[in-house]
Tab-separated table of C-alpha atoms in Angstrom:
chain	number	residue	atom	x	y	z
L	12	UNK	CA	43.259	58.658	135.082
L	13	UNK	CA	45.029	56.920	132.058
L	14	UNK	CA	46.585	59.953	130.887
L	15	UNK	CA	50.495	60.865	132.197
L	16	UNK	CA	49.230	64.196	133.924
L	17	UNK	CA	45.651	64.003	134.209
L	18	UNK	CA	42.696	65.328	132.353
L	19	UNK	CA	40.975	68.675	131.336
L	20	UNK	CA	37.230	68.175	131.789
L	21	UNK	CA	34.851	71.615	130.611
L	22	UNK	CA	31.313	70.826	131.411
L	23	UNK	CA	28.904	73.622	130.719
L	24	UNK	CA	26.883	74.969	133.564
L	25	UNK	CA	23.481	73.274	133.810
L	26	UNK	CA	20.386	74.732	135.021
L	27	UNK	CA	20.214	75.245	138.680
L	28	UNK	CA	16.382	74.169	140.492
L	29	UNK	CA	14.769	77.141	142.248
L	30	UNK	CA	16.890	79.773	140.780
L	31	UNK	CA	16.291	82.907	138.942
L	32	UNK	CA	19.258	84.931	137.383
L	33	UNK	CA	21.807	85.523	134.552
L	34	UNK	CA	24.637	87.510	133.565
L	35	UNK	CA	26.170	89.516	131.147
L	36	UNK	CA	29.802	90.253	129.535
L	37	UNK	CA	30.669	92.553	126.504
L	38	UNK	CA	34.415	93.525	125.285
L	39	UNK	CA	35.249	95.366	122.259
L	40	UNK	CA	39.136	95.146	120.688
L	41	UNK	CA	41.170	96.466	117.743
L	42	UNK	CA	40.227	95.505	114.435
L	43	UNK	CA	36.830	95.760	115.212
L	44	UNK	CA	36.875	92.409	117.362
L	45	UNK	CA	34.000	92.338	119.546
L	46	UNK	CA	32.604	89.866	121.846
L	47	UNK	CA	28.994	90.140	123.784
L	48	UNK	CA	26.962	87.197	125.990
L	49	UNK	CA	24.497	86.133	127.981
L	50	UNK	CA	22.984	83.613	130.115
L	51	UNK	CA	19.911	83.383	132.043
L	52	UNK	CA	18.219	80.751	134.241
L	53	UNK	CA	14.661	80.022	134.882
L	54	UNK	CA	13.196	78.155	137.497
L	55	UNK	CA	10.375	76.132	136.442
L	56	UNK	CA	8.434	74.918	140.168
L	57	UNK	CA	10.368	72.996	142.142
L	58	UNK	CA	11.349	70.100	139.400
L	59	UNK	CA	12.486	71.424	136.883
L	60	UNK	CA	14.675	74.171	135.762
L	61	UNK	CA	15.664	75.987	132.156
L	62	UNK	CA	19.023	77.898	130.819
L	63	UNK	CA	19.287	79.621	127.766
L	64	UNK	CA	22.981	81.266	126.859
L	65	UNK	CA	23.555	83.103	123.710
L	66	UNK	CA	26.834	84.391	122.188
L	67	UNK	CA	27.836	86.795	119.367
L	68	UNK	CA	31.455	87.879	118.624
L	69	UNK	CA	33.365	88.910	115.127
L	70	UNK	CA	36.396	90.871	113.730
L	71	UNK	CA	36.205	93.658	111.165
L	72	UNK	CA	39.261	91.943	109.510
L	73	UNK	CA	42.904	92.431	110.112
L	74	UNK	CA	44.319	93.065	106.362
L	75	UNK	CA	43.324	96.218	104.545
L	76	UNK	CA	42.219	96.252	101.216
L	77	UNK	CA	44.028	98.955	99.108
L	78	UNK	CA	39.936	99.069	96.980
L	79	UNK	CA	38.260	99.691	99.864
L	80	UNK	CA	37.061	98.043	103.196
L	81	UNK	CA	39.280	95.093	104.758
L	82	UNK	CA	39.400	91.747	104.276
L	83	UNK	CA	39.460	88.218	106.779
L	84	UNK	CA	36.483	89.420	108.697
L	85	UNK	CA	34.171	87.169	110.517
L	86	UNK	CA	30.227	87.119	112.059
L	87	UNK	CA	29.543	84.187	114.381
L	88	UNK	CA	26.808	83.349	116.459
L	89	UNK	CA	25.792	80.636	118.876
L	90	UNK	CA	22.685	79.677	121.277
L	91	UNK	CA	22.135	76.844	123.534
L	92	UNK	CA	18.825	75.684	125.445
L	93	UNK	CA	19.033	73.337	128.160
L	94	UNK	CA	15.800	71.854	130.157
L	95	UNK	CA	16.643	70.027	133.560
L	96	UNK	CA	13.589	68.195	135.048
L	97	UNK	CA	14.110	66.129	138.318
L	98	UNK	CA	10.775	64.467	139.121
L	99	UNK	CA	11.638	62.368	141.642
L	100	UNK	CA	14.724	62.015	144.424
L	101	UNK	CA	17.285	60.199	142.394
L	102	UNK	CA	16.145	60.327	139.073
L	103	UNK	CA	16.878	63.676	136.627
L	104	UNK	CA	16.700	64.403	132.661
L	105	UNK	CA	18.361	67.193	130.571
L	106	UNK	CA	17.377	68.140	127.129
L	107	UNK	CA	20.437	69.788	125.439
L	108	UNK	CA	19.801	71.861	122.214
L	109	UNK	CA	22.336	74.126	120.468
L	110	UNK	CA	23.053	76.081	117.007
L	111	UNK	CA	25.543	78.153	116.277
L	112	UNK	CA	27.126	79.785	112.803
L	113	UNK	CA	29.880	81.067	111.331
L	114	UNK	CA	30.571	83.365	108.273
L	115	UNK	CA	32.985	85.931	106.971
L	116	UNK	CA	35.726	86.020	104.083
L	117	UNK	CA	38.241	84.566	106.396
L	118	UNK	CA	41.564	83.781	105.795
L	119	UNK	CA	42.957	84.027	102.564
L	120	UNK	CA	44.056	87.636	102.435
L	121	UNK	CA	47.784	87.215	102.993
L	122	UNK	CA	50.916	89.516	102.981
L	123	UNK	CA	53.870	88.644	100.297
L	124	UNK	CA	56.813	89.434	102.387
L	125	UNK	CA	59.499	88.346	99.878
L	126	UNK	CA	57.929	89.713	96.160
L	127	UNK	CA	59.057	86.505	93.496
L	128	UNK	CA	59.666	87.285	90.129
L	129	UNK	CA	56.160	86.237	88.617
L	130	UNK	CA	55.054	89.251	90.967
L	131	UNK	CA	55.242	92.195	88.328
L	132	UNK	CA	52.779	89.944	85.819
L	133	UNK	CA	50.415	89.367	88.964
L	134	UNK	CA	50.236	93.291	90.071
L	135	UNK	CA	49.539	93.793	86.612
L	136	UNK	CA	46.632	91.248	86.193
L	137	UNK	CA	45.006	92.745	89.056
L	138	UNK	CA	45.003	96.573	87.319
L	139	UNK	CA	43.954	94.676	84.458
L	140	UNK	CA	40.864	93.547	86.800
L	141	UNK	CA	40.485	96.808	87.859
L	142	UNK	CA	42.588	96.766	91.180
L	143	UNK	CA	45.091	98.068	93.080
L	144	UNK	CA	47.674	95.798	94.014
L	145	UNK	CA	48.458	95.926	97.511
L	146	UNK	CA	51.567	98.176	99.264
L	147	UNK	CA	54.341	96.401	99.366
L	148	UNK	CA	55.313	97.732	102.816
L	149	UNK	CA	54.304	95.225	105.677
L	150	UNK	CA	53.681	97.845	107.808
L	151	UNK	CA	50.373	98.682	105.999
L	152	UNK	CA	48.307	95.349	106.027
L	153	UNK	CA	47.425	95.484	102.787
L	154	UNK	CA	46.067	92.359	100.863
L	155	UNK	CA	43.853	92.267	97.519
L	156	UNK	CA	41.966	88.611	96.611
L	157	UNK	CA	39.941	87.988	93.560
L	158	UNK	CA	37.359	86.609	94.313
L	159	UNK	CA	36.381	87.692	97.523
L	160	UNK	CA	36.334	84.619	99.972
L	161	UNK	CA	33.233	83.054	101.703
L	162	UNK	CA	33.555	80.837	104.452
L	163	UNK	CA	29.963	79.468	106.551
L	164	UNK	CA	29.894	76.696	108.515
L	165	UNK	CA	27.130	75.691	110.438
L	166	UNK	CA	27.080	73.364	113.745
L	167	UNK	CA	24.092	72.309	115.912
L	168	UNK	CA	22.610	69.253	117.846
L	169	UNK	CA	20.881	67.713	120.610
L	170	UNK	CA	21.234	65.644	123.456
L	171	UNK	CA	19.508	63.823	126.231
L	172	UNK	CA	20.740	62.722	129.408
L	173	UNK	CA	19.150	60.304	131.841
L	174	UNK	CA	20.276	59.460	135.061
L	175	UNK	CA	18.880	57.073	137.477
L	176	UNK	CA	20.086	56.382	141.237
L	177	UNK	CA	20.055	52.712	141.076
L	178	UNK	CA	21.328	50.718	144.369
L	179	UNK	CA	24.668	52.085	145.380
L	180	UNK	CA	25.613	53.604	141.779
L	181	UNK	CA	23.920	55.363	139.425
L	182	UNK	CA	22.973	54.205	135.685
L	183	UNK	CA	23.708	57.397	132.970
L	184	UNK	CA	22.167	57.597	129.551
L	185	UNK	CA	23.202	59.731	127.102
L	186	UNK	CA	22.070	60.288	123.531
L	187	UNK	CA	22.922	62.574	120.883
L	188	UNK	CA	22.613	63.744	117.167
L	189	UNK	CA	24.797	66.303	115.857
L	190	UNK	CA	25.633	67.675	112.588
L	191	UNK	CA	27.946	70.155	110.768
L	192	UNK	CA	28.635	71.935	107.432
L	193	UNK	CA	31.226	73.626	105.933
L	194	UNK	CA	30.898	75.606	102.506
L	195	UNK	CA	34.518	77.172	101.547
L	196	UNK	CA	34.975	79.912	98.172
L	197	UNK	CA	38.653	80.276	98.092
L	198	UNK	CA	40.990	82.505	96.146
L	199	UNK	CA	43.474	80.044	95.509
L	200	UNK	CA	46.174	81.986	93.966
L	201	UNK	CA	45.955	84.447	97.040
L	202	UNK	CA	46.172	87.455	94.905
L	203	UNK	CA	44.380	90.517	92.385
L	204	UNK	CA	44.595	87.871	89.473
L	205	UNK	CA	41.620	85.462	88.616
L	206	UNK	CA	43.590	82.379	87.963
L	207	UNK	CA	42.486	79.891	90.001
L	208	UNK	CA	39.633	79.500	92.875
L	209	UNK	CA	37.502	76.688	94.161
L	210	UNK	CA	35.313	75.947	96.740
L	211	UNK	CA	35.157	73.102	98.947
L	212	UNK	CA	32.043	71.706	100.784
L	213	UNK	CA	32.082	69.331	104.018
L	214	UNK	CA	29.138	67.803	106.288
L	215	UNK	CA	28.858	65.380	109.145
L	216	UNK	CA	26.195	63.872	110.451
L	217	UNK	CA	27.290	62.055	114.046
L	218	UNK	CA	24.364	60.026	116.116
L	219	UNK	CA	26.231	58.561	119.526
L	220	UNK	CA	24.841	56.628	122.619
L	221	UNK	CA	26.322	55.968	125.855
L	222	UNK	CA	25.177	53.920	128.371
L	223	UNK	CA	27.205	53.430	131.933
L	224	UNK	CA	26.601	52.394	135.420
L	225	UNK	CA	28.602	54.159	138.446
L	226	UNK	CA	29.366	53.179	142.096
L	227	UNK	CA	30.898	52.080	144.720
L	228	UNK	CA	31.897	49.241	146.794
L	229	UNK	CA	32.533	50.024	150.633
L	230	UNK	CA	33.387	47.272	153.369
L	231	UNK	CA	37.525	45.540	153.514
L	232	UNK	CA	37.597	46.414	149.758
L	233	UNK	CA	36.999	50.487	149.065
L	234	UNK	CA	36.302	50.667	145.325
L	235	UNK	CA	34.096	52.880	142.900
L	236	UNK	CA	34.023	52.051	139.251
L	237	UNK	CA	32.326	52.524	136.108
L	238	UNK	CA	31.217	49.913	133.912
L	239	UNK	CA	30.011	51.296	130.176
L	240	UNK	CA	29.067	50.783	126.757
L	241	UNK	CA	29.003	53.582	123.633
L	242	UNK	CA	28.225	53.572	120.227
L	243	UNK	CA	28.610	55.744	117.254
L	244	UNK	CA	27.403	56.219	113.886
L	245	UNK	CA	28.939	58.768	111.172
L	246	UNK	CA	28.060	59.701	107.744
L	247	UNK	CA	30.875	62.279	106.130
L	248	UNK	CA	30.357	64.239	102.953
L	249	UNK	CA	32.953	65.868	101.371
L	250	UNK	CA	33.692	68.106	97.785
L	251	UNK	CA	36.132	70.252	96.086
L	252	UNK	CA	35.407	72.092	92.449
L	253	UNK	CA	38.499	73.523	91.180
L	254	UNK	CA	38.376	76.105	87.931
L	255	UNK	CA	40.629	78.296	85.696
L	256	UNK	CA	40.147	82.104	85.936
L	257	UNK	CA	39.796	84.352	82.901
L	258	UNK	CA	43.735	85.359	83.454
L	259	UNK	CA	44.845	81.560	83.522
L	260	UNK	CA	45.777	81.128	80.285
L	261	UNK	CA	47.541	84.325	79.774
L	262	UNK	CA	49.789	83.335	83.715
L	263	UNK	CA	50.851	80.377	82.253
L	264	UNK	CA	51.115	81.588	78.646
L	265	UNK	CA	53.983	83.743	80.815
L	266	UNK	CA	55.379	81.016	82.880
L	267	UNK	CA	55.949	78.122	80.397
L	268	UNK	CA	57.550	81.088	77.947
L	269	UNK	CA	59.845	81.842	80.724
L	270	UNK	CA	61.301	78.518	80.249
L	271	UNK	CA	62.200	75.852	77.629
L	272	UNK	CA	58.802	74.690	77.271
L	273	UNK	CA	57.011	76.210	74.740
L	274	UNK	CA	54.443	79.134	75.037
L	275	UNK	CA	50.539	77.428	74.912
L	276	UNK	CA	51.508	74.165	76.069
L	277	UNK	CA	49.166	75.132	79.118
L	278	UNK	CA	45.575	74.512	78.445
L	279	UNK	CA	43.856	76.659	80.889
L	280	UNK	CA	39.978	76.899	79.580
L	281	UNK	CA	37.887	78.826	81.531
L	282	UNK	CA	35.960	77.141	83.918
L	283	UNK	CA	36.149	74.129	86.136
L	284	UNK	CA	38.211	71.731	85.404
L	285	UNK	CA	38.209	69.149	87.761
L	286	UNK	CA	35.411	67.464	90.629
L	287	UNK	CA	36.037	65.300	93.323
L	288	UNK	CA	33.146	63.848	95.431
L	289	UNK	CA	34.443	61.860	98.475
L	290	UNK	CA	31.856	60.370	101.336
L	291	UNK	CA	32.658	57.998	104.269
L	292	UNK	CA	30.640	56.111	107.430
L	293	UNK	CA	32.504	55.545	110.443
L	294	UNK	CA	31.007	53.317	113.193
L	295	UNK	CA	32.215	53.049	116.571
L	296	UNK	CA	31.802	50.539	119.371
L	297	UNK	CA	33.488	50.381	122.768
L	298	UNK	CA	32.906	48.362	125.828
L	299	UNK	CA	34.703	50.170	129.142
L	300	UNK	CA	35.496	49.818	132.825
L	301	UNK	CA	37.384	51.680	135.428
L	302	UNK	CA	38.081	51.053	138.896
L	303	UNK	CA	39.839	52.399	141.637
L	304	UNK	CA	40.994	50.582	144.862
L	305	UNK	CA	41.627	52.005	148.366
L	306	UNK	CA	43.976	49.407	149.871
């Protein structure tokens, strides 16, 4: 309501009481992108119901590499469990529980569309690696990395909801713990070479509560409102490791000789060569209301 052209609200489907059924959609694209799911729901008596709805979808990669096989593919793979009990007229409970995951080498296999004039030393650091350097014609989608990327990131959690018919309104609870992680090897010069990579590491661990009450007001005043509290509590981890290649030296060896600056100013010893370790805790707490009048 406090937004210039309303609000987009996406609320998955809950588990329907006295039903039994599911479905089931599969599509396949180029590249190798396919998509398959799945739901089905359970009726459990006359109280209580359970949905369980699966996913699995991935690409084959949309860059070719010139030594075989392609490259910014991706895996990924999700499942949620929900458990809707009702035991009495006015009064329900859902147990939320999902995990999904993510992996693949996406997306640091990119095209050079305008060759610089470093690009003759990197095509021949990669034959020195033992690769091909990639076509130089767009129109072939070819890429070459070193080292080959990994990307994973996992992201699950759970949540209860409470709800309780109280007088004209109803009182909501909702609780929830969720947590995600993100673990990153990069090529960072984007190429054959082995100059630079790192890897970078994130996590998040979020615990939230909301509590709110809901109803109306009927007689010379028409009104319904909500009246709410919520809290949060966050706890962020977060690291990068960069490191010289074996060919580092010998790039900027090449670069700095280029110029004025003297050949071996560079010191580019294998290995890593610099750590950072950042962290954070973010806590949250809001009281709300919202009304609306009929006049």
């Amino acid at each position: 309501k406090n937004t210039s052209a309303g609000a987009v609200l996406i609320a998955s489907t809950r588990p329907q009481l006295g039903e039994f059924g599911g479905n089931v959609e599969a599509s396949y694209g180029n590249f190798d992108t396919y998509m398959a799911r799945g739901a089905v729901n359970v009726a459990m008596g006359d109280n209580a119901a359970f949905r369980i709805a699966a996913v699995k979808s991935g690409t084959g990669g949309n860059m070719v590499n010139p030594n075989g096989g392609h490259l910014n593919d991706s895996d990924d793979w999700g499942v949620k469990a929900q458990l809707l009990i009702e035991p009495a007229d006015g009064v329900s409970f859902l147990l939320i529980g999902d995990y999904a995951h993510t992996s693949g080498d996406c997306c640091y296999a990119t095209y050079d569309a305008i060759a610089g004039p470093l690009q003759p030393l990197i095509d021949s650091l990669s034959i020195a690696n033992g690769l091909t350097p990639a076509s130089r014609d767009i129109r072939d989608r070819e890429a070459v990395i070193n080292p080959i990327t990994i990307n994973r990131a996992t992201d699950y959690g759970v949540t209860l909801r409470a709800d309780f018919d109280i007088g004209s309104g109803t009182r909501s609870s909702v609780s929830a713990l969720r947590r995600f992680s993100l673990f990153q090897l990069e090529d960072a010069d984007f190429a054959g070479s082995d100059i630079l990579d790192l890897d970078e590491s994130f996590r998040s661990e979020f615990r939230s509560q909301e509590l709110t009450y809901a109803g109306e007001i009927e007689g010379d005043i028409n009104a319904n409102y909500v009246i709410g509290a919520f809290y949060s509590h966050e706890e962020l981890a977060m690291g990068r490791n960069l490191r010289w290649g074996t060919q580092a030296q010998i790039y900027w060896d090449a670069v700095f000789g280029a110029s004025s600056v003297p050949a071996g100013t560079a010191n580019a010893v294998v290995g890593r060569f610099t750590e950072e370790r950042m962290g954070g805790t973010v806590r949250s707490l809001a009281f709300f209301t919202h009304w609306d009048f009929e006049l």
